[in-house]
């Protein structure tokens, strides 16, 4: 090895900077990040503002379920408030039926809760195992929000049952529940099926169909206390 | 052999034969690759696939070799379970139809599963069957007691739990027992056809598919219809199961074959009949109820008549 190789910076050893050349320049720090933080800092806003914002988001999603078109609002800003609200409402509405409480009457509150949440989790797992691109909580959010037509149907059924529980009332209830079941399945399919490859869409849609069918069955077979 | 001048140069170790040339007394070990060992075993045992299955099995082996090894992730990761959902809609459809239509020479596992057992089919078929039984039982009870004035309709949700327990334990425990049994017999008698645990679960899961339309038929309150549909469903699913497990036990002791096959059929029958008896009440006719007060009246008048005379 030659001397040059062992001393690579040999030629620079006699370079010096004279002290009378001023060194000056500008250093600027980008202020954008702190400005963004200020925008999202919600610690100082009044509580009413916070609650209203979340309520508005939930309400927005309800409207998206009412008119299910391919939009990303449900998927992008998922939240689980809406599903929780709907689940509790549905479970409460399913109470108070069949006065023989020790007999196998209507579903208990916990049973409805378990069926809805456990069912949603299983369907989400199924969708992810089949290679879906939707995330876990997004799927829970969609499935929970699409229970809304069935909750509305339950409320309608209870009103109809006040009038009487004969065959006419049963016919009306059947029509209402079938329509809302179809609506729920269609709405959730519109969101979920897009995240699957084409040759597996039916495999993902069928469990959703079964899920809403069982919930619709619970709604339809609700018999009031006499 | 080893090059002496550079200690870090890679050394190739030659086959045992050439090594033995240098030193006759040395002991050498040859370690075969897993696949070559299995291949040698198969050739040594003289495994000849029979009849129709031959070309299917040949293409099956070829596709397996071409597609490479299935990557096996550890069982606590998500990817491990994802390999059991690697199917498409038409696969599921074909497998369901194949489980209902027993073809004499077609073995369900070889023809339909083709080393790709899935968990989607068994799980969702069992779930559908659970809800079908619960709902159909509920409807049939309602229809059966429609005329009675004192009947109060109750959606019997407790029965869903019972149905779920019965069906899921059949679908998971019986394959486990069968797999363990076949494994044990494999050690005793050199069986050439072995099924993996997942394949057995798959067969059992899909064999329950025929019961879903049968259960829906049971809503109609005709006993003869219910027993007919049970017989038909039993025959179809039982024969599919028997034909699937025949190659796995045919080299065994004849008593063992009979025992295994009859156990499979009997368990299937028990499940079907048990579900029918428990969830579907016998349709009671109204006539005995109406006759009872009349019979009472006749008896009392008769007693009064004999008493008075």
Short mmCIF file of C-alpha atoms in Angstrom, two decimals:
data_model
loop_
_atom_site.label_atom_id
_atom_site.label_comp_id
_atom_site.label_asym_id
_atom_site.label_seq_id
_atom_site.Cartn_x
_atom_site.Cartn_y
_atom_site.Cartn_z
CA UNK A 1 0.00 0.00 0.00
CA UNK A 2 1.36 3.35 -0.98
CA UNK A 3 1.62 6.43 1.17
CA UNK A 4 -1.20 8.13 -0.67
CA UNK A 5 -3.62 5.44 0.25
CA UNK A 6 -2.78 5.54 3.92
CA UNK A 7 -3.24 9.30 4.11
CA UNK A 8 -6.29 10.14 1.99
CA UNK A 9 -6.66 13.73 3.14
CA UNK A 10 -3.04 14.56 2.89
CA UNK A 11 -3.64 17.27 0.32
CA UNK A 12 -5.97 19.22 2.54
CA UNK A 13 -3.75 19.56 5.53
CA UNK A 14 -2.53 22.96 4.44
CA UNK A 15 -5.96 24.43 3.72
CA UNK A 16 -7.03 27.03 6.23
CA UNK A 17 -9.78 29.55 6.50
CA UNK A 18 -8.66 33.05 7.16
CA UNK A 19 -10.29 34.59 10.11
CA UNK A 20 -11.49 37.77 8.42
CA UNK A 21 -14.10 36.04 6.17
CA UNK A 22 -17.42 36.36 7.90
CA UNK A 23 -19.66 33.33 8.02
CA UNK A 24 -23.29 34.19 7.85
CA UNK A 25 -26.53 32.64 6.75
CA UNK A 26 -30.14 32.08 7.66
CA UNK A 27 -31.56 29.25 9.68
CA UNK A 28 -35.31 28.83 9.55
CA UNK A 29 -37.30 26.29 11.49
CA UNK A 30 -40.59 25.26 9.86
CA UNK A 31 -43.42 26.33 12.16
CA UNK A 32 -46.12 24.26 10.46
CA UNK A 33 -46.19 21.34 12.92
CA UNK A 34 -46.91 23.44 15.97
CA UNK A 35 -49.69 25.24 14.09
CA UNK A 36 -51.32 21.85 13.30
CA UNK A 37 -51.12 20.90 16.93
CA UNK A 38 -52.93 24.07 17.88
CA UNK A 39 -55.77 23.18 15.50
CA UNK A 40 -56.29 19.70 16.94
CA UNK A 41 -55.81 20.64 20.55
CA UNK A 42 -59.29 20.17 21.85
CA UNK A 43 -58.41 20.47 25.48
CA UNK A 44 -59.56 24.04 25.80
CA UNK A 45 -62.89 23.85 24.08
CA UNK A 46 -66.13 23.72 26.04
CA UNK A 47 -67.54 20.26 26.78
CA UNK A 48 -70.69 20.99 24.82
CA UNK A 49 -68.54 21.47 21.73
CA UNK A 50 -66.83 18.11 22.22
CA UNK A 51 -70.04 16.22 22.71
CA UNK A 52 -71.75 17.93 19.81
CA UNK A 53 -68.88 17.08 17.48
CA UNK A 54 -69.09 13.40 18.32
CA UNK A 55 -72.87 13.44 18.05
CA UNK A 56 -72.65 15.11 14.69
CA UNK A 57 -70.22 12.43 13.50
CA UNK A 58 -72.55 9.68 14.70
CA UNK A 59 -75.54 11.35 13.11
CA UNK A 60 -73.64 11.74 9.87
CA UNK A 61 -72.99 8.04 9.79
CA UNK A 62 -76.64 7.27 10.44
CA UNK A 63 -77.49 9.28 7.35
CA UNK A 64 -74.92 7.33 5.39
CA UNK A 65 -76.61 4.10 6.41
CA UNK A 66 -79.98 5.48 5.36
CA UNK A 67 -78.70 6.19 1.88
CA UNK A 68 -76.04 3.52 1.41
CA UNK A 69 -73.88 4.69 -1.40
CA UNK A 70 -70.22 4.03 -1.77
CA UNK A 71 -68.74 6.61 0.53
CA UNK A 72 -65.77 6.43 2.78
CA UNK A 73 -67.21 8.36 5.71
CA UNK A 74 -68.16 5.20 7.56
CA UNK A 75 -64.89 3.54 6.82
CA UNK A 76 -62.44 6.33 7.31
CA UNK A 77 -63.69 7.85 10.55
CA UNK A 78 -64.91 4.78 12.30
CA UNK A 79 -66.35 5.05 15.75
CA UNK A 80 -68.10 2.57 17.99
CA UNK A 81 -70.50 4.99 19.69
CA UNK A 82 -73.21 4.44 17.13
CA UNK A 83 -73.10 0.65 17.32
CA UNK A 84 -73.15 0.76 21.11
CA UNK A 85 -76.14 3.10 21.10
CA UNK A 86 -78.02 0.93 18.62
CA UNK A 87 -77.17 -2.29 20.43
CA UNK A 88 -78.36 -0.98 23.79
CA UNK A 89 -81.54 0.44 22.24
CA UNK A 90 -82.33 -2.83 20.50
CA UNK A 91 -81.63 -4.89 23.62
CA UNK A 92 -83.84 -2.61 25.72
CA UNK A 93 -86.65 -2.75 23.18
CA UNK A 94 -86.46 -6.55 23.23
CA UNK A 95 -87.12 -6.58 26.93
CA UNK A 96 -90.45 -6.72 28.58
CA UNK A 97 -91.88 -9.56 26.60
CA UNK A 98 -93.49 -12.85 27.69
CA UNK A 99 -94.31 -12.41 31.33
CA UNK A 100 -93.13 -15.93 32.27
CA UNK A 101 -89.68 -14.74 33.13
CA UNK A 102 -88.49 -18.10 34.35
CA UNK A 103 -89.58 -19.75 31.14
CA UNK A 104 -87.65 -19.32 27.92
CA UNK A 105 -89.13 -16.04 26.96
CA UNK A 106 -87.51 -13.44 24.88
CA UNK A 107 -83.77 -13.01 24.80
CA UNK A 108 -82.16 -11.53 27.84
CA UNK A 109 -80.35 -8.24 27.56
CA UNK A 110 -77.01 -9.97 27.80
CA UNK A 111 -77.96 -12.47 25.09
CA UNK A 112 -78.72 -9.71 22.60
CA UNK A 113 -75.51 -7.95 23.47
CA UNK A 114 -73.47 -11.10 23.08
CA UNK A 115 -75.11 -12.07 19.80
CA UNK A 116 -74.55 -8.65 18.26
CA UNK A 117 -71.00 -8.07 19.40
CA UNK A 118 -69.79 -11.64 19.21
CA UNK A 119 -71.42 -12.03 15.82
CA UNK A 120 -69.81 -8.84 14.54
CA UNK A 121 -66.40 -9.95 15.77
CA UNK A 122 -66.73 -13.35 14.13
CA UNK A 123 -67.82 -11.85 10.84
CA UNK A 124 -64.93 -9.41 10.97
CA UNK A 125 -62.48 -12.22 11.69
CA UNK A 126 -63.96 -14.21 8.83
CA UNK A 127 -63.58 -11.28 6.49
CA UNK A 128 -60.00 -10.69 7.51
CA UNK A 129 -59.08 -14.36 7.26
CA UNK A 130 -60.41 -14.40 3.72
CA UNK A 131 -57.97 -11.65 2.91
CA UNK A 132 -60.08 -8.53 3.24
CA UNK A 133 -58.45 -5.14 3.24
CA UNK A 134 -60.80 -3.58 5.75
CA UNK A 135 -59.51 -3.10 9.25
CA UNK A 136 -60.94 -4.75 12.35
CA UNK A 137 -62.65 -1.71 13.87
CA UNK A 138 -63.85 -0.38 10.56
CA UNK A 139 -65.70 -3.62 10.00
CA UNK A 140 -67.18 -3.57 13.51
CA UNK A 141 -68.28 0.00 12.89
CA UNK A 142 -70.01 -0.83 9.60
CA UNK A 143 -71.77 -3.90 10.95
CA UNK A 144 -72.91 -2.02 14.04
CA UNK A 145 -74.26 0.97 12.17
CA UNK A 146 -76.15 -1.22 9.73
CA UNK A 147 -78.23 -2.60 12.60
CA UNK A 148 -80.08 0.71 12.53
CA UNK A 149 -82.86 -0.37 10.11
CA UNK A 150 -83.58 -3.37 12.34
CA UNK A 151 -83.71 -1.17 15.45
CA UNK A 152 -86.18 1.11 13.68
CA UNK A 153 -88.19 -1.99 12.71
CA UNK A 154 -88.20 -3.12 16.34
CA UNK A 155 -89.61 0.23 17.44
CA UNK A 156 -92.27 0.01 14.72
CA UNK A 157 -93.10 -3.56 15.78
CA UNK A 158 -93.61 -2.52 19.36
CA UNK A 159 -95.94 0.25 18.26
CA UNK A 160 -97.88 -2.19 16.05
CA UNK A 161 -98.08 -4.70 18.91
CA UNK A 162 -99.77 -2.08 21.08
CA UNK A 163 -102.65 -2.27 18.67
CA UNK A 164 -102.99 -6.03 18.92
CA UNK A 165 -101.16 -9.25 18.15
CA UNK A 166 -103.38 -10.97 15.65
CA UNK A 167 -102.51 -12.19 12.19
CA UNK A 168 -102.85 -8.73 10.68
CA UNK A 169 -100.32 -7.32 13.05
CA UNK A 170 -98.09 -10.29 12.35
CA UNK A 171 -98.35 -9.66 8.63
CA UNK A 172 -97.43 -6.01 9.03
CA UNK A 173 -94.53 -6.89 11.28
CA UNK A 174 -93.32 -9.52 8.84
CA UNK A 175 -93.26 -7.03 6.00
CA UNK A 176 -91.48 -4.39 8.07
CA UNK A 177 -88.87 -6.77 9.42
CA UNK A 178 -88.19 -8.33 6.02
CA UNK A 179 -87.75 -4.91 4.44
CA UNK A 180 -85.38 -3.70 7.16
CA UNK A 181 -83.43 -6.96 7.09
CA UNK A 182 -82.91 -6.57 3.36
CA UNK A 183 -81.92 -2.95 3.86
CA UNK A 184 -79.36 -3.83 6.55
CA UNK A 185 -77.79 -6.57 4.49
CA UNK A 186 -77.67 -4.41 1.40
CA UNK A 187 -76.18 -1.45 3.26
CA UNK A 188 -73.44 -3.42 4.97
CA UNK A 189 -72.64 -5.36 1.81
CA UNK A 190 -72.17 -2.12 -0.04
CA UNK A 191 -69.38 -1.25 2.37
CA UNK A 192 -67.84 -4.63 3.06
CA UNK A 193 -67.91 -6.41 -0.25
CA UNK A 194 -65.69 -3.89 -1.94
CA UNK A 195 -62.78 -4.81 0.24
CA UNK A 196 -62.72 -8.40 -0.96
CA UNK A 197 -61.43 -9.92 -4.17
CA UNK A 198 -64.18 -10.75 -6.62
CA UNK A 199 -64.04 -14.52 -6.24
CA UNK A 200 -64.75 -14.40 -2.52
CA UNK A 201 -67.46 -11.81 -2.25
CA UNK A 202 -70.21 -14.35 -1.67
CA UNK A 203 -68.16 -16.00 1.07
CA UNK A 204 -68.06 -12.71 2.96
CA UNK A 205 -71.65 -11.68 2.28
CA UNK A 206 -73.24 -14.91 3.49
CA UNK A 207 -72.25 -14.55 7.19
CA UNK A 208 -73.53 -10.97 7.15
CA UNK A 209 -76.82 -12.27 5.73
CA UNK A 210 -77.02 -14.91 8.48
CA UNK A 211 -76.23 -12.33 11.17
CA UNK A 212 -78.98 -9.92 10.18
CA UNK A 213 -81.36 -12.83 9.61
CA UNK A 214 -80.92 -13.97 13.21
CA UNK A 215 -81.38 -10.43 14.53
CA UNK A 216 -84.45 -10.01 12.32
CA UNK A 217 -85.78 -13.29 13.69
CA UNK A 218 -85.36 -11.99 17.24
CA UNK A 219 -87.21 -8.81 16.30
CA UNK A 220 -90.02 -10.65 14.55
CA UNK A 221 -90.66 -13.22 17.27
CA UNK A 222 -90.90 -10.66 20.03
CA UNK A 223 -94.16 -11.28 21.79
CA UNK A 224 -95.40 -8.79 24.33
CA UNK A 225 -96.34 -9.61 27.89
CA UNK A 226 -100.02 -10.20 28.39
CA UNK B 1 -10.61 -32.50 -0.03
CA UNK B 2 -9.81 -29.58 2.24
CA UNK B 3 -7.44 -27.04 0.80
CA UNK B 4 -4.59 -26.48 3.15
CA UNK B 5 -3.40 -23.05 2.11
CA UNK B 6 -6.60 -20.99 2.83
CA UNK B 7 -8.39 -21.94 6.04
CA UNK B 8 -11.51 -19.87 5.18
CA UNK B 9 -12.24 -21.36 1.82
CA UNK B 10 -15.50 -23.26 1.62
CA UNK B 11 -15.14 -27.01 1.76
CA UNK B 12 -17.34 -29.42 -0.04
CA UNK B 13 -17.85 -32.71 1.68
CA UNK B 14 -18.27 -35.42 -0.87
CA UNK B 15 -20.55 -38.39 -0.70
CA UNK B 16 -19.93 -41.12 1.80
CA UNK B 17 -18.71 -43.51 -0.88
CA UNK B 18 -15.81 -41.38 -1.98
CA UNK B 19 -14.92 -40.64 1.60
CA UNK B 20 -14.82 -44.34 2.29
CA UNK B 21 -12.32 -44.80 -0.48
CA UNK B 22 -9.84 -42.88 1.56
CA UNK B 23 -10.46 -44.63 4.79
CA UNK B 24 -12.29 -47.94 4.72
CA UNK B 25 -12.86 -48.11 8.43
CA UNK B 26 -14.45 -44.73 8.91
CA UNK B 27 -18.16 -44.54 9.68
CA UNK B 28 -20.26 -42.24 7.56
CA UNK B 29 -23.77 -40.93 7.98
CA UNK B 30 -26.07 -39.94 5.13
CA UNK B 31 -28.90 -37.65 6.04
CA UNK B 32 -31.73 -37.74 3.53
CA UNK B 33 -33.99 -34.88 2.85
CA UNK B 34 -37.57 -35.26 4.19
CA UNK B 35 -39.17 -35.44 0.77
CA UNK B 36 -36.77 -37.98 -0.65
CA UNK B 37 -37.33 -40.20 2.36
CA UNK B 38 -41.09 -40.10 1.89
CA UNK B 39 -40.65 -40.79 -1.79
CA UNK B 40 -38.46 -43.80 -1.14
CA UNK B 41 -40.94 -45.14 1.39
CA UNK B 42 -43.76 -44.88 -1.08
CA UNK B 43 -41.89 -46.63 -3.83
CA UNK B 44 -40.72 -49.34 -1.45
CA UNK B 45 -44.24 -50.03 -0.21
CA UNK B 46 -45.47 -50.35 -3.77
CA UNK B 47 -48.19 -47.75 -3.52
CA UNK B 48 -50.34 -48.01 -6.58
CA UNK B 49 -53.30 -45.67 -6.74
CA UNK B 50 -56.38 -47.44 -7.97
CA UNK B 51 -58.59 -46.87 -10.96
CA UNK B 52 -60.07 -43.48 -11.54
CA UNK B 53 -58.13 -41.75 -8.85
CA UNK B 54 -54.84 -42.36 -10.53
CA UNK B 55 -54.73 -39.47 -12.93
CA UNK B 56 -56.24 -37.15 -10.33
CA UNK B 57 -53.64 -38.15 -7.77
CA UNK B 58 -50.85 -37.78 -10.31
CA UNK B 59 -51.91 -34.29 -11.20
CA UNK B 60 -52.43 -33.62 -7.51
CA UNK B 61 -48.82 -34.58 -6.76
CA UNK B 62 -47.60 -32.53 -9.66
CA UNK B 63 -49.43 -29.42 -8.58
CA UNK B 64 -48.14 -29.88 -5.09
CA UNK B 65 -44.56 -30.15 -6.26
CA UNK B 66 -44.99 -27.22 -8.59
CA UNK B 67 -46.66 -24.98 -6.05
CA UNK B 68 -43.92 -25.62 -3.57
CA UNK B 69 -44.25 -26.16 0.11
CA UNK B 70 -47.11 -24.62 2.03
CA UNK B 71 -45.56 -22.10 4.33
CA UNK B 72 -46.33 -23.03 7.89
CA UNK B 73 -46.44 -20.18 10.32
CA UNK B 74 -46.51 -20.87 14.06
CA UNK B 75 -49.99 -21.59 15.30
CA UNK B 76 -50.30 -18.47 17.42
CA UNK B 77 -50.04 -16.10 14.46
CA UNK B 78 -52.87 -14.90 12.27
CA UNK B 79 -51.21 -16.21 9.13
CA UNK B 80 -51.45 -19.78 10.33
CA UNK B 81 -55.22 -19.63 10.29
CA UNK B 82 -55.31 -17.69 7.08
CA UNK B 83 -54.02 -20.72 5.22
CA UNK B 84 -57.25 -22.50 6.04
CA UNK B 85 -59.33 -19.82 4.37
CA UNK B 86 -57.57 -19.99 1.07
CA UNK B 87 -60.62 -20.87 -0.97
CA UNK B 88 -62.99 -19.27 -3.40
CA UNK B 89 -66.74 -19.23 -3.77
CA UNK B 90 -66.89 -21.95 -6.38
CA UNK B 91 -64.69 -24.22 -4.28
CA UNK B 92 -67.14 -24.01 -1.41
CA UNK B 93 -70.05 -24.64 -3.74
CA UNK B 94 -68.39 -27.68 -5.27
CA UNK B 95 -67.50 -29.11 -1.89
CA UNK B 96 -71.03 -28.71 -0.56
CA UNK B 97 -72.50 -30.43 -3.61
CA UNK B 98 -69.85 -33.11 -3.42
CA UNK B 99 -70.75 -33.87 0.17
CA UNK B 100 -74.38 -34.42 -0.77
CA UNK B 101 -73.89 -36.58 -3.82
CA UNK B 102 -71.85 -39.70 -3.11
CA UNK B 103 -70.10 -40.88 -6.24
CA UNK B 104 -68.88 -44.48 -6.14
CA UNK B 105 -65.27 -43.86 -6.99
CA UNK B 106 -64.81 -40.34 -5.78
CA UNK B 107 -63.18 -39.90 -2.44
CA UNK B 108 -64.24 -36.54 -1.01
CA UNK B 109 -60.86 -35.73 0.42
CA UNK B 110 -58.93 -36.59 -2.68
CA UNK B 111 -61.26 -35.11 -5.21
CA UNK B 112 -62.53 -31.99 -3.55
CA UNK B 113 -60.10 -31.07 -0.85
CA UNK B 114 -56.92 -31.74 -2.82
CA UNK B 115 -54.72 -30.99 0.15
CA UNK B 116 -56.42 -27.67 0.73
CA UNK B 117 -58.73 -28.24 3.68
CA UNK B 118 -60.57 -25.16 4.76
CA UNK B 119 -62.19 -24.12 7.99
CA UNK B 120 -64.69 -21.74 6.38
CA UNK B 121 -67.07 -24.45 5.24
CA UNK B 122 -67.28 -26.51 8.44
CA UNK B 123 -67.63 -23.47 10.67
CA UNK B 124 -70.35 -21.67 8.73
CA UNK B 125 -72.24 -24.86 7.92
CA UNK B 126 -72.32 -25.74 11.62
CA UNK B 127 -73.44 -22.22 12.55
CA UNK B 128 -76.16 -22.24 9.90
CA UNK B 129 -77.32 -25.65 11.07
CA UNK B 130 -77.51 -24.47 14.68
CA UNK B 131 -79.72 -21.52 13.80
CA UNK B 132 -81.73 -23.59 11.32
CA UNK B 133 -82.50 -26.18 13.99
CA UNK B 134 -83.42 -23.57 16.58
CA UNK B 135 -85.62 -21.55 14.25
CA UNK B 136 -87.27 -24.54 12.59
CA UNK B 137 -87.93 -26.15 15.96
CA UNK B 138 -89.49 -22.95 17.16
CA UNK B 139 -91.72 -22.65 14.07
CA UNK B 140 -92.78 -26.30 14.24
CA UNK B 141 -93.71 -26.00 17.92
CA UNK B 142 -95.68 -22.88 17.11
CA UNK B 143 -97.49 -24.54 14.22
CA UNK B 144 -98.18 -27.65 16.23
CA UNK B 145 -99.79 -25.79 19.06
CA UNK B 146 -101.52 -23.17 16.95
CA UNK B 147 -105.06 -24.24 17.74
CA UNK B 148 -104.68 -24.55 21.47
CA UNK B 149 -106.07 -21.63 23.41
CA UNK B 150 -103.73 -21.82 26.34
CA UNK B 151 -100.55 -21.86 24.29
CA UNK B 152 -98.37 -18.82 24.67
CA UNK B 153 -95.75 -18.39 22.01
CA UNK B 154 -92.24 -18.24 23.37
CA UNK B 155 -89.17 -17.90 21.20
CA UNK B 156 -87.07 -20.54 22.87
CA UNK B 157 -83.66 -18.97 22.82
CA UNK B 158 -82.23 -21.37 25.34
CA UNK B 159 -82.42 -24.06 22.68
CA UNK B 160 -79.93 -22.21 20.50
CA UNK B 161 -77.26 -22.81 23.11
CA UNK B 162 -78.08 -26.48 23.38
CA UNK B 163 -78.14 -26.93 19.63
CA UNK B 164 -74.83 -25.12 19.30
CA UNK B 165 -73.19 -27.31 21.93
CA UNK B 166 -74.45 -30.53 20.36
CA UNK B 167 -73.53 -29.70 16.79
CA UNK B 168 -70.18 -28.12 17.42
CA UNK B 169 -69.07 -30.92 19.70
CA UNK B 170 -70.08 -33.45 17.03
CA UNK B 171 -68.21 -31.49 14.38
CA UNK B 172 -65.01 -31.15 16.40
CA UNK B 173 -64.80 -34.02 18.88
CA UNK B 174 -65.77 -36.88 16.59
CA UNK B 175 -63.10 -35.94 13.99
CA UNK B 176 -60.59 -35.66 16.84
CA UNK B 177 -61.47 -39.13 18.08
CA UNK B 178 -61.44 -40.55 14.59
CA UNK B 179 -58.11 -38.96 13.78
CA UNK B 180 -56.59 -40.30 16.99
CA UNK B 181 -58.02 -43.73 16.27
CA UNK B 182 -56.67 -43.78 12.71
CA UNK B 183 -53.29 -42.64 13.95
CA UNK B 184 -53.21 -45.47 16.45
CA UNK B 185 -54.23 -48.04 13.84
CA UNK B 186 -51.60 -46.62 11.54
CA UNK B 187 -48.94 -47.67 13.94
CA UNK B 188 -50.29 -51.17 14.09
CA UNK B 189 -51.14 -51.79 10.45
CA UNK B 190 -49.15 -50.05 7.75
CA UNK B 191 -51.85 -47.93 6.21
CA UNK B 192 -50.77 -46.00 3.18
CA UNK B 193 -53.52 -43.43 3.17
CA UNK B 194 -53.49 -41.05 6.07
CA UNK B 195 -55.65 -38.03 6.52
CA UNK B 196 -54.61 -34.97 8.41
CA UNK B 197 -56.74 -33.64 11.25
CA UNK B 198 -57.90 -30.66 9.21
CA UNK B 199 -59.05 -32.85 6.36
CA UNK B 200 -61.18 -34.98 8.67
CA UNK B 201 -62.74 -31.88 10.22
CA UNK B 202 -63.43 -30.61 6.73
CA UNK B 203 -65.18 -33.82 5.67
CA UNK B 204 -67.33 -33.90 8.76
CA UNK B 205 -68.21 -30.24 8.47
CA UNK B 206 -69.29 -30.52 4.87
CA UNK B 207 -71.17 -33.76 5.54
CA UNK B 208 -73.50 -31.81 7.82
CA UNK B 209 -74.56 -29.61 4.93
CA UNK B 210 -77.30 -32.03 3.80
CA UNK B 211 -79.04 -31.61 7.13
CA UNK B 212 -79.83 -27.95 6.58
CA UNK B 213 -82.56 -28.51 3.98
CA UNK B 214 -83.68 -31.58 5.94
CA UNK B 215 -84.13 -29.50 9.08
CA UNK B 216 -86.12 -26.89 7.19
CA UNK B 217 -88.36 -29.69 5.89
CA UNK B 218 -89.05 -30.75 9.46
CA UNK B 219 -91.13 -27.63 9.98
CA UNK B 220 -94.02 -29.40 8.28
CA UNK B 221 -95.79 -31.44 10.93
CA UNK B 222 -95.90 -34.78 9.13
CA UNK B 223 -94.11 -37.60 10.88
CA UNK B 224 -93.65 -39.65 7.74
CA UNK B 225 -92.04 -36.69 5.99
CA UNK B 226 -89.65 -36.13 8.88
CA UNK B 227 -88.57 -39.75 9.03
CA UNK B 228 -88.20 -39.93 5.25
CA UNK B 229 -86.00 -36.88 5.15
CA UNK B 230 -83.88 -38.22 8.01
CA UNK B 231 -83.38 -41.49 6.13
CA UNK B 232 -82.43 -39.75 2.92
CA UNK B 233 -80.05 -37.33 4.62
CA UNK B 234 -78.50 -40.14 6.66
CA UNK B 235 -77.96 -42.28 3.59
CA UNK B 236 -76.33 -39.52 1.61
CA UNK B 237 -74.05 -38.10 4.26
CA UNK B 238 -73.30 -41.50 5.76
CA UNK B 239 -72.27 -42.92 2.43
CA UNK B 240 -70.03 -39.95 1.72
CA UNK B 241 -68.33 -40.44 5.07
CA UNK B 242 -68.00 -44.19 4.62
CA UNK B 243 -66.53 -43.85 1.15
CA UNK B 244 -64.10 -41.23 2.34
CA UNK B 245 -62.75 -43.30 5.20
CA UNK B 246 -62.76 -46.62 3.38
CA UNK B 247 -59.25 -46.25 1.92
CA UNK B 248 -57.89 -45.38 5.33
CA UNK B 249 -59.05 -48.57 6.99
CA UNK B 250 -59.32 -51.13 4.22
CA UNK B 251 -55.94 -52.67 4.91
CA UNK B 252 -56.82 -53.20 8.51
CA UNK B 253 -58.28 -56.13 10.38
CA UNK B 254 -61.85 -56.81 9.14
CA UNK B 255 -63.28 -56.40 12.62
CA UNK B 256 -61.66 -53.01 12.92
CA UNK B 257 -63.09 -51.95 9.58
CA UNK B 258 -66.60 -52.91 10.61
CA UNK B 259 -66.19 -51.26 13.99
CA UNK B 260 -64.94 -48.00 12.52
CA UNK B 261 -67.53 -47.77 9.81
CA UNK B 262 -70.40 -48.61 12.08
CA UNK B 263 -69.19 -46.10 14.66
CA UNK B 264 -69.19 -43.37 12.02
CA UNK B 265 -72.69 -44.23 10.85
CA UNK B 266 -74.10 -44.69 14.34
CA UNK B 267 -72.80 -41.34 15.57
CA UNK B 268 -74.27 -39.63 12.53
CA UNK B 269 -77.61 -41.29 13.17
CA UNK B 270 -77.55 -40.37 16.83
CA UNK B 271 -77.03 -36.73 16.00
CA UNK B 272 -79.84 -36.62 13.47
CA UNK B 273 -82.39 -38.51 15.52
CA UNK B 274 -81.42 -36.72 18.72
CA UNK B 275 -81.92 -33.33 17.13
CA UNK B 276 -85.25 -34.35 15.72
CA UNK B 277 -86.55 -35.75 18.98
CA UNK B 278 -85.34 -32.91 21.15
CA UNK B 279 -86.17 -29.90 19.05
CA UNK B 280 -89.18 -31.04 17.13
CA UNK B 281 -92.17 -32.13 19.13
CA UNK B 282 -94.44 -34.78 17.78
CA UNK B 283 -97.41 -33.15 16.12
CA UNK B 284 -100.24 -33.88 18.52
CA UNK B 285 -103.62 -34.38 16.98
CA UNK B 286 -106.53 -32.54 18.53
CA UNK B 287 -108.83 -35.56 18.47
CA UNK B 288 -107.67 -37.30 21.69
CA UNK B 289 -108.04 -34.03 23.57
CA UNK B 290 -111.59 -33.61 22.40
CA UNK B 291 -112.40 -37.22 23.06
CA UNK B 292 -111.15 -37.12 26.61
CA UNK B 293 -114.06 -35.13 28.06
CA UNK B 294 -116.44 -37.19 25.93
CA UNK B 295 -114.87 -40.38 27.23
CA UNK B 296 -115.26 -39.06 30.75
CA UNK B 297 -118.93 -38.37 30.11
CA UNK B 298 -119.48 -41.86 28.67
CA UNK B 299 -117.74 -43.44 31.64
CA UNK B 300 -119.72 -41.55 34.22
CA UNK B 301 -123.06 -42.23 32.48
CA UNK B 302 -122.13 -45.87 32.15
CA UNK B 303 -121.15 -46.02 35.80
CA UNK B 304 -124.36 -44.24 36.74
CA UNK B 305 -126.36 -46.66 34.54
CA UNK B 306 -124.74 -49.77 36.03
CA UNK B 307 -125.07 -48.28 39.47
CA UNK B 308 -128.71 -47.51 39.07
CA UNK B 309 -129.62 -50.93 37.71
#
